[in-house]
Each structure stands twice: as C-alpha cells, then as structure tokens.
Coordinates of N, CA, C and O in Angstrom, one line a residue:
X1 N 7.4 6.1 8.3 CA 7.6 6.9 9.5 C 7.7 8.1 9.7 O 8.4 9.0 9.0
X2 N 7.0 8.7 10.8 CA 6.9 10.4 10.9 C 8.0 10.9 11.6 O 8.0 10.1 12.8
X3 N 8.6 11.7 11.4 CA 9.5 12.6 12.5 C 8.8 13.1 13.3 O 7.7 13.8 13.0
X4 N 9.2 12.8 14.6 CA 8.9 13.7 15.8 C 9.0 15.3 15.6 O 9.8 15.5 14.7
X5 N 7.9 16.0 15.8 CA 8.1 17.4 16.0 C 9.5 17.6 16.7 O 10.2 19.0 16.1
X6 N 9.6 17.3 17.4 CA 11.2 18.1 18.2 C 12.3 17.7 17.4 O 13.3 18.4 17.5
X7 N 12.0 16.2 16.3 CA 13.2 16.3 15.6 C 13.0 16.8 13.8 O 13.8 16.9 13.4
X8 N 11.8 17.4 13.8 CA 11.7 18.2 12.2 C 12.1 19.6 12.1 O 12.2 20.1 13.5
X9 N 12.5 20.1 11.3 CA 12.8 21.3 11.2 C 11.8 22.2 10.8 O 10.6 21.7 10.8
X10 N 12.3 23.6 11.6 CA 11.3 24.6 11.1 C 11.4 24.3 9.7 O 12.3 24.3 8.9
X11 N 10.1 25.0 9.1 CA 10.0 25.1 7.6 C 10.0 26.7 6.9 O 9.5 27.5 7.5
X12 N 10.1 26.4 5.7 CA 10.5 27.6 4.6 C 9.3 27.7 4.2 O 8.9 26.8 3.5
X13 N 8.5 29.2 4.0 CA 7.3 28.9 3.1 C 7.7 30.1 1.9 O 8.3 30.9 2.2
X14 N 7.3 29.5 0.6 CA 8.1 30.3 -0.2 C 6.8 31.4 -1.1 O 5.5 30.6 -1.7
X15 N 6.7 32.8 -1.0 CA 5.4 33.5 -1.6 C 6.5 34.2 -2.6 O 7.2 35.1 -2.1
X16 N 6.0 34.4 -3.9 CA 6.9 35.1 -5.2 C 5.9 36.3 -5.3 O 4.8 35.9 -5.6
X17 N 6.2 37.4 -4.8 CA 5.5 38.5 -5.4 C 6.0 39.0 -6.6 O 6.9 39.6 -7.1
X18 N 5.1 39.1 -7.7 CA 5.4 39.6 -9.1 C 5.3 41.0 -9.0 O 5.7 41.6 -9.9
X19 N 4.0 41.6 -8.3 CA 3.9 42.8 -8.1 C 3.2 43.3 -6.7 O 3.2 42.0 -6.1
X20 N 3.1 44.7 -6.3 CA 2.5 44.7 -5.1 C 1.1 43.9 -4.7 O 0.8 43.6 -3.3
X21 N 0.4 43.6 -5.9 CA -1.3 42.8 -5.8 C -1.3 41.6 -6.3 O -2.0 40.8 -6.1
X22 N 0.2 41.0 -6.4 CA 0.1 39.8 -7.5 C 1.0 38.9 -6.6 O 2.1 39.4 -6.9
X23 N 0.6 37.9 -6.5 CA 1.7 36.8 -5.5 C 1.2 35.5 -6.2 O 0.2 35.1 -6.4
X24 N 2.2 34.6 -5.9 CA 2.2 33.3 -6.3 C 2.8 32.7 -4.9 O 3.6 32.8 -4.7
X25 N 1.6 31.5 -4.4 CA 2.8 31.0 -3.0 C 1.9 29.5 -3.2 O 1.1 29.1 -4.2
X26 N 2.5 28.5 -2.2 CA 2.2 27.7 -1.7 C 0.4 27.0 -2.1 O 0.4 26.5 -2.7
X27 N -0.3 27.9 -1.7 CA -1.5 27.6 -2.0 C -2.0 27.3 -3.4 O -2.8 26.4 -3.8
X28 N -1.4 28.5 -4.2 CA -1.9 28.5 -5.3 C -1.4 27.5 -6.3 O -2.1 26.5 -7.2
X29 N -0.1 27.4 -6.0 CA 0.7 25.9 -6.5 C 0.3 24.8 -6.1 O -0.4 23.9 -7.2
X30 N -0.3 24.2 -5.0 CA -1.0 23.1 -4.6 C -2.2 23.2 -5.5 O -3.0 22.1 -6.0
X31 N -2.9 24.4 -5.7 CA -4.4 24.2 -6.4 C -3.8 23.4 -7.7 O -4.5 22.7 -8.1
X32 N -3.0 23.9 -8.1 CA -2.6 24.0 -9.6 C -2.3 22.3 -9.6 O -2.6 21.5 -10.4
X33 N -1.7 21.8 -8.8 CA -1.3 20.6 -8.8 C -2.0 19.7 -8.9 O -2.7 18.8 -9.3
X34 N -3.1 20.3 -8.4 CA -4.9 19.0 -7.9 C -5.4 19.3 -9.0 O -5.5 18.1 -9.5
X35 N -5.2 20.2 -9.9 CA -6.0 20.3 -10.8 C -5.8 19.3 -12.1 O -6.1 18.8 -12.7
X36 N -3.9 19.5 -11.9 CA -3.4 18.7 -12.4 C -3.8 16.8 -12.4 O -3.6 16.4 -13.4
X37 N -3.9 16.5 -11.1 CA -3.9 15.0 -10.6 C -5.8 15.3 -10.7 O -5.8 14.0 -11.2
X38 N -6.6 15.8 -10.6 CA -7.8 15.5 -10.8 C -8.3 15.6 -11.8 O -9.0 15.5 -12.4
X39 N -7.7 16.3 -12.8 CA -8.2 17.4 -14.0 C -9.5 17.6 -13.9 O -10.4 17.8 -15.1
X40 N -10.0 18.4 -13.1 CA -11.2 19.5 -12.8 C -10.7 20.4 -11.7 O -10.5 20.2 -10.8
X41 N -11.2 21.6 -12.0 CA -11.2 22.5 -11.2 C -11.6 22.2 -9.9 O -11.3 22.5 -8.5
X42 N -13.0 22.0 -10.1 CA -14.0 21.5 -8.8 C -13.2 20.1 -8.1 O -13.2 20.5 -6.6
X43 N -13.0 19.1 -8.4 CA -12.0 18.2 -8.2 C -11.0 18.5 -7.2 O -10.8 18.4 -5.8
X44 N -10.2 19.3 -7.8 CA -9.2 19.9 -7.0 C -9.5 20.8 -5.9 O -8.8 21.1 -4.9
X45 N -10.6 21.6 -6.0 CA -11.2 22.5 -5.0 C -11.5 21.7 -3.6 O -11.1 21.9 -2.4
X46 N -12.3 20.7 -4.1 CA -12.7 19.6 -3.1 C -11.5 19.3 -2.2 O -11.5 19.2 -1.2
X47 N -10.6 19.0 -2.9 CA -9.4 18.2 -2.5 C -8.5 19.0 -1.4 O -8.0 18.6 -0.3
X48 N -9.0 20.5 -1.4 CA -8.7 21.6 -0.8 C -9.5 22.0 0.5 O -9.4 23.5 0.9
X49 N -10.4 21.5 0.4 CA -11.7 21.8 1.2 C -12.1 23.5 0.6 O -12.0 24.3 1.7
X50 N -12.0 23.7 -0.5 CA -12.5 24.7 -1.0 C -13.6 24.8 -2.0 O -13.5 23.6 -2.7
X51 N -14.7 25.7 -1.6 CA -15.8 26.0 -3.0 C -15.0 25.8 -4.2 O -13.8 26.4 -4.6
X52 N -15.9 25.3 -5.3 CA -15.6 25.7 -6.9 C -15.3 27.3 -7.1 O -14.2 27.3 -7.7
X53 N -16.2 28.3 -6.4 CA -16.1 29.5 -7.0 C -14.8 30.2 -6.5 O -14.0 30.6 -7.0
X54 N -14.2 29.4 -5.1 CA -13.1 29.9 -4.8 C -11.7 29.1 -5.4 O -10.7 30.2 -5.8
X55 N -12.0 28.1 -6.2 CA -10.7 27.6 -6.3 C -10.9 28.1 -8.2 O -9.6 28.7 -8.7
X56 N -12.2 28.7 -8.7 CA -12.1 29.1 -10.1 C -11.3 30.6 -9.9 O -11.1 31.1 -10.9
X57 N -12.1 31.5 -8.8 CA -11.4 32.6 -8.4 C -10.0 32.8 -8.3 O -9.4 33.5 -9.2
X58 N -9.5 31.7 -7.8 CA -8.2 31.5 -7.9 C -7.5 31.3 -9.1 O -6.0 32.0 -9.7
X59 N -7.9 30.3 -9.9 CA -7.3 29.8 -11.4 C -7.3 31.0 -12.1 O -6.5 31.5 -12.8
X60 N -8.3 31.9 -12.3 CA -8.8 33.1 -12.9 C -7.7 34.2 -12.5 O -6.9 34.5 -13.2
X61 N -7.5 34.4 -11.4 CA -6.2 35.4 -10.8 C -5.0 34.6 -11.1 O -4.2 35.6 -11.7
X62 N -4.5 34.0 -11.3 CA -3.4 33.1 -11.8 C -3.4 33.2 -13.2 O -1.9 33.9 -13.7
X63 N -4.1 33.3 -13.9 CA -4.2 33.2 -15.3 C -4.0 34.7 -15.6 O -3.0 35.1 -16.6
X64 N -4.3 35.8 -14.5 CA -4.8 37.3 -15.1 C -3.0 37.3 -14.7 O -2.6 38.6 -15.2
X65 N -2.5 37.3 -13.8 CA -1.4 37.9 -12.7 C -0.2 37.3 -13.8 O 0.8 38.0 -13.8
X66 N 0.0 36.7 -14.3 CA 0.7 35.8 -15.0 C 0.6 36.2 -16.7 O 1.7 36.0 -17.6
X67 N -0.3 36.5 -16.8 CA -0.6 36.8 -18.5 C -0.4 35.5 -19.6 O 0.0 36.2 -20.4
X68 N -0.7 34.5 -18.6 CA -0.4 33.5 -19.8 C -1.6 32.8 -19.0 O -1.7 32.5 -17.9
X69 N -2.5 31.7 -19.7 CA -2.9 30.8 -19.3 C -2.4 29.6 -18.7 O -1.3 29.0 -19.1
X70 N -2.6 29.7 -17.1 CA -2.1 28.2 -16.8 C -2.7 26.9 -16.6 O -2.7 26.1 -16.4
X71 N -4.5 27.5 -16.7 CA -5.4 26.7 -16.7 C -6.3 26.6 -17.6 O -6.4 27.6 -18.2
X72 N -6.2 25.2 -18.7 CA -7.4 25.5 -19.6 C -8.6 24.6 -19.4 O -8.4 23.1 -19.0
X73 N -9.6 25.2 -19.5 CA -11.1 24.4 -19.6 C -11.0 23.7 -20.3 O -10.9 23.9 -21.5
X74 N -11.7 22.4 -20.0 CA -12.2 21.4 -21.5 C -13.9 21.2 -21.3 O -14.0 20.8 -20.5
X75 N -14.3 21.6 -22.3 CA -15.9 21.3 -22.1 C -16.6 20.4 -22.7 O -15.5 19.4 -23.4
X76 N -17.7 19.6 -22.5 CA -18.2 18.5 -23.5 C -17.5 17.3 -22.8 O -17.0 17.1 -21.8
X77 N -17.8 16.4 -23.5 CA -17.5 14.6 -23.3 C -18.1 14.2 -22.5 O -18.9 14.7 -22.0
X78 N -18.1 12.6 -22.5 CA -19.3 11.9 -22.1 C -19.2 12.3 -20.6 O -20.1 12.2 -19.9
X79 N -18.2 12.7 -20.0 CA -17.9 12.9 -18.2 C -18.4 13.9 -18.0 O -18.1 14.7 -17.3
X80 N -18.8 15.2 -19.1 CA -18.4 16.7 -18.7 C -17.2 16.9 -18.8 O -16.5 16.7 -19.8
X81 N -17.1 18.3 -18.8 CA -15.7 19.0 -19.1 C -14.6 18.6 -17.8 O -14.6 17.4 -16.9
X82 N -13.7 19.5 -18.0 CA -12.5 19.1 -17.0 C -11.8 20.3 -17.3 O -12.0 21.5 -18.0
X83 N -10.1 20.1 -16.8 CA -9.4 21.4 -16.8 C -8.1 20.2 -16.7 O -7.9 19.4 -16.2
X84 N -7.3 21.1 -17.2 CA -5.7 20.7 -17.1 C -4.9 22.0 -17.5 O -5.4 22.9 -17.6
X85 N -3.9 21.7 -17.2 CA -2.7 22.4 -16.9 C -1.9 22.8 -18.5 O -1.9 22.2 -19.2
X86 N -1.9 24.3 -18.8 CA -1.2 24.4 -20.0 C 0.5 24.0 -19.7 O 0.8 24.2 -19.1
X87 N 1.0 24.0 -21.0 CA 2.7 23.7 -21.0 C 3.0 25.3 -19.9 O 3.9 24.8 -19.0
X88 N 2.3 26.3 -20.0 CA 2.9 27.2 -19.5 C 2.5 27.0 -17.7 O 3.3 27.4 -16.8
X89 N 1.2 26.3 -17.0 CA 1.3 25.8 -16.0 C 1.9 25.0 -15.7 O 2.2 25.0 -14.3
X90 N 2.5 24.1 -16.2 CA 3.3 23.0 -15.5 C 4.3 23.5 -15.6 O 5.2 23.4 -14.4
X91 N 5.0 24.6 -16.4 CA 5.9 25.5 -16.0 C 6.1 26.1 -14.8 O 7.1 26.2 -14.0
X92 N 5.2 26.7 -14.6 CA 5.2 27.4 -13.3 C 5.2 26.9 -12.4 O 5.6 27.2 -10.9
X93 N 4.3 25.5 -12.2 CA 4.3 24.6 -11.0 C 6.0 24.2 -11.0 O 6.6 24.3 -9.6
X94 N 6.2 23.6 -11.9 CA 7.9 23.1 -11.9 C 8.9 24.4 -10.8 O 9.6 24.2 -10.5
X95 N 9.1 25.4 -11.6 CA 9.8 26.5 -11.5 C 9.5 27.2 -10.2 O 10.4 27.2 -9.6
X96 N 8.7 27.1 -9.7 CA 8.0 27.3 -8.2 C 8.7 26.3 -7.2 O 9.2 26.7 -6.4
X97 N 8.3 24.8 -7.8 CA 9.0 23.7 -6.8 C 10.6 24.3 -6.3 O 11.1 23.8 -5.4
X98 N 11.2 24.3 -7.8 CA 12.7 24.2 -7.7 C 13.1 25.4 -7.2 O 14.0 25.3 -6.5
X99 N 12.3 26.8 -7.2 CA 12.6 28.1 -6.0 C 12.7 27.6 -5.0 O 13.4 27.4 -3.9
X100 N 11.6 26.8 -4.4 CA 11.2 26.3 -3.3 C 12.4 25.2 -2.7 O 12.9 25.8 -1.2
X101 N 12.6 24.4 -3.5 CA 13.9 23.2 -3.2 C 15.4 24.4 -2.9 O 15.7 24.0 -1.9
X102 N 15.3 25.2 -3.6 CA 16.5 26.1 -3.8 C 16.7 26.8 -2.6 O 17.7 27.1 -1.8
X103 N 15.8 27.5 -2.2 CA 15.9 28.1 -0.9 C 15.9 27.6 0.5 O 16.4 27.8 1.1
X104 N 14.9 26.5 0.3 CA 15.0 25.5 1.4 C 16.5 24.8 1.5 O 17.0 24.9 2.7
X105 N 17.0 24.6 0.7 CA 18.6 24.2 1.0 C 19.6 25.2 1.6 O 20.0 24.7 2.1
X106 N 19.2 26.4 0.7 CA 20.0 28.1 1.1 C 20.3 27.9 2.6 O 20.8 28.4 2.7
X107 N 19.0 27.5 3.2 CA 18.7 28.0 4.6 C 18.6 27.0 5.4 O 18.5 26.9 6.6
X108 N 19.1 25.9 4.8 CA 18.9 24.6 5.9 C 19.6 24.9 7.1 O 19.2 24.5 8.3
X109 N 20.9 25.6 7.1 CA 21.8 25.3 8.4 C 21.1 26.4 9.3 O 21.0 25.9 10.6
X110 N 20.4 27.6 9.2 CA 19.8 28.5 9.7 C 18.6 28.0 10.4 O 18.1 27.9 11.7
X111 N 18.3 26.9 9.7 CA 17.0 26.4 10.3 C 17.0 25.1 11.4 O 16.6 25.2 12.1
X112 N 18.5 24.4 11.1 CA 18.5 23.8 12.2 C 19.0 24.6 13.4 O 19.0 24.2 14.6
X113 N 19.5 25.6 13.1 CA 20.4 26.3 14.3 C 18.9 27.3 15.1 O 19.1 27.1 16.1
X114 N 18.0 27.5 14.1 CA 17.0 28.1 15.0 C 16.4 26.9 15.8 O 15.7 27.1 16.8
X115 N 16.2 25.5 15.2 CA 15.5 24.4 15.9 C 16.0 24.0 17.3 O 15.5 24.1 18.5
X116 N 17.6 24.4 16.8 CA 18.7 24.1 18.1 C 17.9 25.2 19.2 O 17.8 25.0 20.5
X117 N 18.3 26.6 19.0 CA 17.7 27.4 19.6 C 16.4 27.2 20.4 O 16.3 27.8 21.4
X118 N 15.1 27.0 19.8 CA 14.2 26.8 20.3 C 14.1 25.5 20.9 O 13.6 25.9 22.0
X119 N 14.5 24.9 20.8 CA 14.5 23.7 21.8 C 15.6 23.6 23.4 O 15.2 23.6 24.3
X120 N 16.5 24.6 23.1 CA 17.2 25.1 24.0 C 16.2 25.1 25.3 O 15.5 25.9 25.3
X121 N 16.9 24.9 26.5 CA 16.3 25.2 27.8 C 17.0 26.8 28.3 O 17.8 26.8 27.8
X122 N 16.0 27.7 28.9 CA 16.3 28.9 28.7 C 17.4 28.8 30.3 O 16.9 27.7 31.2
X123 N 18.2 29.2 30.4 CA 18.9 29.4 31.6 C 18.6 30.4 32.8 O 17.8 31.3 32.2
X124 N 18.6 29.5 34.0 CA 18.0 30.2 34.9 C 18.9 31.4 35.4 O 20.0 31.5 35.5
X125 N 18.5 32.7 35.7 CA 19.1 34.1 36.1 C 19.1 33.7 37.6 O 18.0 33.3 38.4
X126 N 19.9 34.2 37.9 CA 20.0 34.5 39.4 C 19.4 35.7 40.1 O 18.7 36.3 40.0

C-alpha cells in the first residue's frame, strides 16, 4: 500500500562531491544498480529512459573520477557483449547506499518536524 503524500516524509538526497568537478549521486548509483541487474549498459540506460551514449558517458565518468573501474564491459558471446560491476563498483554502490541510509536516519526527526511545519495551517493575522 502506498503512503499518502500527506503522511510521507520529505526525503533526503545524497550527493558526494569528491572534488569540485567530480560527484557521485543517486542517478549514477541507480545506473550502476541497473547495469548490475540488467547485465548491460544499454539496457540499464533504457530502464532509466537514457540513451546508450549518455549511459556510457556516465559510466566513463564514474570510472574516471573514482580512478578505478566500476563497470567492466564484456565482449562477444552468443548474445553479444554486456557489462558487469567490478568488485569496486559493487563496493561503491554498497558504500553509497549505507551513507544514504545513515544520513536519512540522522535527520529523520528534522524531516518529521519539517513535514509538520509544512502541513500546519498558517495562523491568520489580525
């Protein structure tokens, strides 16, 4: 059962700035998770309504900014190539999701207070 919008908390998004031009955030992590689930960069991109070129550019950026390959392309085979996450890629996803969970847990009370403040009706002034 879906929670109603009135009862759901505001949410927190985590973006990790590795340096001023290099970031890892929810979109790149979701792409890595989709590559892991789909076994290909193109299928992961399609799952996110993203072109293969955009998906590949993001994978290339992740590999470059982390200085470790997070995704490894596989060539050949009877069904063509594919892609898999490297052990580093799997660790990157797991670490990001843990940071995200820990951050959300740390601010849960403040998010609840924010929801209450937003839902409160403004007082009429005289």
